[in-house]
């Protein structure tokens, strides 16, 4: 599966988000590919879902993939609760 | 043979490629990941250089226009573009300082109580470039530039997060992450002033900010609008005959607008390059750092604080913009005209808003943003004579990060003790 993480510049918090998600996924035995990008270039990217901080996520609402909005970027528990179910269901889809 | 090695190691793209490859190998990544990571690092760096060429190409006519119009030098404070532009001259030093400073950071974190690991890649790159430029100007040899620059950067990567940590704890409510951004001291100071003058009871987050300014979150739009205004206003003040010469006969406004857009395009390309090589290098650095330093606190980029008070970000940015513009207007009293530098004003002003809100509510956020915008632009203007970047063929750009500028000031003062004058 391929995910896109988004922030204002595309290499600060988005990269951290991506790495955190990859490590959460790895803990549960999933392999997640993805890229960190800025708001401008995120739109229209092909991926399974996008993830961003809440204020950036609001700008992505017109995308046709699920958008995960994270309120506290430093809270790994929030990230896990929001991202893991989606990763699990996508992994199930893929293995069909 | 030696010539061959020197030629390889003088190419910063190759050094960064090697850093990525070694990092990925140390993390025991698969062969395909190592090839991918190494090549993407090389691509990223080459893209960055192309972006920097575009920026320089649209800044050169602008600098001419600005000097013609106002008889003054106008600069935009933007580290990434500046450091990218000097890579053809100081690329090897920059890449080597980047890697060695990170190793020194790990050693300090491993053996002292300061467990900070600085992970904001583009900031490490720009600081390394800053060190390379400063020591090169002071006539220090390449070897000693790398040695002294790495030590200073390695220490800075721990000290600055440590200074701002009390504020970070107040905002995040925990001690797990740190602030890894070369504006942290200035933002903390602005937040502290905002706290003294504000009222903590009235948080910015109970305010309503109109939806219509949401588009400002897209950096390219914001920068595009401001650069168009800056270029067009400058063009109006240039003597029409001279303007015709600069624009090569093209309609002056069309010329100014497209030069402004070209500048933004250059920044977008440059950032794409930065994104590509950091996407490979930062995860490798992070993996290595966490393996060697137990209990490491990652020092992260500024937007991690934005989600704690999004409205304070907008307030802080807008008041920082006002503060910055005031400095632009009083610049006839200063050594140089600091044009509104959107990227810095947005990220630092926004963070100052969050810090000010945490200590002094909405009034704190506004005051803190204003103090940051004004004092930062003033710092850039006053420190400008310390380092001359035009000798590398760079016009219209100067350093932006206040922490780095503070370090540069200290270095130059110490240099004076040893008889190295400006």
JSON list of C-alpha atoms in Angstrom, two decimals, chain A residues 1-70:
[
{"chain": "A", "resi": 1, "resn": "UNK", "atom": "CA", "xyz": [0.00, 0.00, 0.00]},
{"chain": "A", "resi": 2, "resn": "UNK", "atom": "CA", "xyz": [1.10, 3.54, -0.69]},
{"chain": "A", "resi": 3, "resn": "UNK", "atom": "CA", "xyz": [0.32, 6.55, 1.47]},
{"chain": "A", "resi": 4, "resn": "UNK", "atom": "CA", "xyz": [0.95, 10.28, 1.18]},
{"chain": "A", "resi": 5, "resn": "UNK", "atom": "CA", "xyz": [1.69, 12.44, 4.22]},
{"chain": "A", "resi": 6, "resn": "UNK", "atom": "CA", "xyz": [1.24, 16.17, 3.82]},
{"chain": "A", "resi": 7, "resn": "UNK", "atom": "CA", "xyz": [2.51, 19.33, 5.52]},
{"chain": "A", "resi": 8, "resn": "UNK", "atom": "CA", "xyz": [3.10, 22.94, 4.52]},
{"chain": "A", "resi": 9, "resn": "UNK", "atom": "CA", "xyz": [6.59, 22.41, 3.11]},
{"chain": "A", "resi": 10, "resn": "UNK", "atom": "CA", "xyz": [6.64, 18.67, 2.55]},
{"chain": "A", "resi": 11, "resn": "UNK", "atom": "CA", "xyz": [9.77, 17.65, 4.43]},
{"chain": "A", "resi": 12, "resn": "UNK", "atom": "CA", "xyz": [9.33, 18.48, 8.10]},
{"chain": "A", "resi": 13, "resn": "UNK", "atom": "CA", "xyz": [6.32, 17.15, 9.91]},
{"chain": "A", "resi": 14, "resn": "UNK", "atom": "CA", "xyz": [5.06, 15.15, 6.93]},
{"chain": "A", "resi": 15, "resn": "UNK", "atom": "CA", "xyz": [8.28, 13.16, 6.87]},
{"chain": "A", "resi": 16, "resn": "UNK", "atom": "CA", "xyz": [8.01, 12.55, 10.63]},
{"chain": "A", "resi": 17, "resn": "UNK", "atom": "CA", "xyz": [4.38, 11.45, 10.21]},
{"chain": "A", "resi": 18, "resn": "UNK", "atom": "CA", "xyz": [5.35, 9.05, 7.43]},
{"chain": "A", "resi": 19, "resn": "UNK", "atom": "CA", "xyz": [8.18, 7.53, 9.48]},
{"chain": "A", "resi": 20, "resn": "UNK", "atom": "CA", "xyz": [5.93, 7.18, 12.54]},
{"chain": "A", "resi": 21, "resn": "UNK", "atom": "CA", "xyz": [3.22, 5.47, 10.49]},
{"chain": "A", "resi": 22, "resn": "UNK", "atom": "CA", "xyz": [5.73, 3.14, 8.90]},
{"chain": "A", "resi": 23, "resn": "UNK", "atom": "CA", "xyz": [7.07, 2.14, 12.29]},
{"chain": "A", "resi": 24, "resn": "UNK", "atom": "CA", "xyz": [3.56, 1.60, 13.71]},
{"chain": "A", "resi": 25, "resn": "UNK", "atom": "CA", "xyz": [2.67, -0.51, 10.66]},
{"chain": "A", "resi": 26, "resn": "UNK", "atom": "CA", "xyz": [5.89, -2.48, 11.00]},
{"chain": "A", "resi": 27, "resn": "UNK", "atom": "CA", "xyz": [5.09, -3.29, 14.64]},
{"chain": "A", "resi": 28, "resn": "UNK", "atom": "CA", "xyz": [1.93, -4.98, 13.43]},
{"chain": "A", "resi": 29, "resn": "UNK", "atom": "CA", "xyz": [3.57, -6.71, 10.49]},
{"chain": "A", "resi": 30, "resn": "UNK", "atom": "CA", "xyz": [2.49, -4.44, 7.65]},
{"chain": "A", "resi": 31, "resn": "UNK", "atom": "CA", "xyz": [4.71, -2.91, 5.00]},
{"chain": "A", "resi": 32, "resn": "UNK", "atom": "CA", "xyz": [3.74, 0.67, 4.11]},
{"chain": "A", "resi": 33, "resn": "UNK", "atom": "CA", "xyz": [5.31, 2.62, 1.25]},
{"chain": "A", "resi": 34, "resn": "UNK", "atom": "CA", "xyz": [4.75, 6.31, 0.91]},
{"chain": "A", "resi": 35, "resn": "UNK", "atom": "CA", "xyz": [6.02, 9.78, 0.37]},
{"chain": "A", "resi": 36, "resn": "UNK", "atom": "CA", "xyz": [6.02, 13.06, 2.25]},
{"chain": "A", "resi": 37, "resn": "UNK", "atom": "CA", "xyz": [4.84, 16.02, 0.24]},
{"chain": "A", "resi": 38, "resn": "UNK", "atom": "CA", "xyz": [3.66, 19.62, 0.49]},
{"chain": "A", "resi": 39, "resn": "UNK", "atom": "CA", "xyz": [0.06, 20.78, 0.26]},
{"chain": "A", "resi": 40, "resn": "UNK", "atom": "CA", "xyz": [0.41, 22.09, -3.30]},
{"chain": "A", "resi": 41, "resn": "UNK", "atom": "CA", "xyz": [1.71, 18.86, -4.82]},
{"chain": "A", "resi": 42, "resn": "UNK", "atom": "CA", "xyz": [-0.38, 16.48, -2.71]},
{"chain": "A", "resi": 43, "resn": "UNK", "atom": "CA", "xyz": [-3.57, 17.01, -4.66]},
{"chain": "A", "resi": 44, "resn": "UNK", "atom": "CA", "xyz": [-4.35, 14.30, -7.15]},
{"chain": "A", "resi": 45, "resn": "UNK", "atom": "CA", "xyz": [-1.55, 12.00, -6.01]},
{"chain": "A", "resi": 46, "resn": "UNK", "atom": "CA", "xyz": [-2.39, 8.32, -6.35]},
{"chain": "A", "resi": 47, "resn": "UNK", "atom": "CA", "xyz": [-2.37, 6.61, -2.98]},
{"chain": "A", "resi": 48, "resn": "UNK", "atom": "CA", "xyz": [-4.44, 4.51, -0.60]},
{"chain": "A", "resi": 49, "resn": "UNK", "atom": "CA", "xyz": [-4.90, 7.32, 1.88]},
{"chain": "A", "resi": 50, "resn": "UNK", "atom": "CA", "xyz": [-3.49, 10.67, 2.90]},
{"chain": "A", "resi": 51, "resn": "UNK", "atom": "CA", "xyz": [-2.57, 11.83, 6.36]},
{"chain": "A", "resi": 52, "resn": "UNK", "atom": "CA", "xyz": [-1.95, 15.35, 7.63]},
{"chain": "A", "resi": 53, "resn": "UNK", "atom": "CA", "xyz": [-2.33, 17.61, 10.64]},
{"chain": "A", "resi": 54, "resn": "UNK", "atom": "CA", "xyz": [-5.91, 18.81, 11.15]},
{"chain": "A", "resi": 55, "resn": "UNK", "atom": "CA", "xyz": [-5.39, 22.30, 9.72]},
{"chain": "A", "resi": 56, "resn": "UNK", "atom": "CA", "xyz": [-3.75, 20.95, 6.56]},
{"chain": "A", "resi": 57, "resn": "UNK", "atom": "CA", "xyz": [-6.23, 18.06, 6.27]},
{"chain": "A", "resi": 58, "resn": "UNK", "atom": "CA", "xyz": [-9.08, 20.59, 6.01]},
{"chain": "A", "resi": 59, "resn": "UNK", "atom": "CA", "xyz": [-7.55, 21.80, 2.73]},
{"chain": "A", "resi": 60, "resn": "UNK", "atom": "CA", "xyz": [-7.51, 18.27, 1.29]},
{"chain": "A", "resi": 61, "resn": "UNK", "atom": "CA", "xyz": [-11.22, 17.56, 1.68]},
{"chain": "A", "resi": 62, "resn": "UNK", "atom": "CA", "xyz": [-11.82, 17.44, -2.09]},
{"chain": "A", "resi": 63, "resn": "UNK", "atom": "CA", "xyz": [-9.61, 14.37, -2.62]},
{"chain": "A", "resi": 64, "resn": "UNK", "atom": "CA", "xyz": [-11.18, 11.04, -3.52]},
{"chain": "A", "resi": 65, "resn": "UNK", "atom": "CA", "xyz": [-9.03, 9.00, -1.12]},
{"chain": "A", "resi": 66, "resn": "UNK", "atom": "CA", "xyz": [-9.58, 8.83, 2.65]},
{"chain": "A", "resi": 67, "resn": "UNK", "atom": "CA", "xyz": [-7.96, 11.73, 4.50]},
{"chain": "A", "resi": 68, "resn": "UNK", "atom": "CA", "xyz": [-6.75, 11.14, 8.02]},
{"chain": "A", "resi": 69, "resn": "UNK", "atom": "CA", "xyz": [-6.63, 14.25, 10.13]},
{"chain": "A", "resi": 70, "resn": "UNK", "atom": "CA", "xyz": [-4.29, 14.26, 13.12]}
]
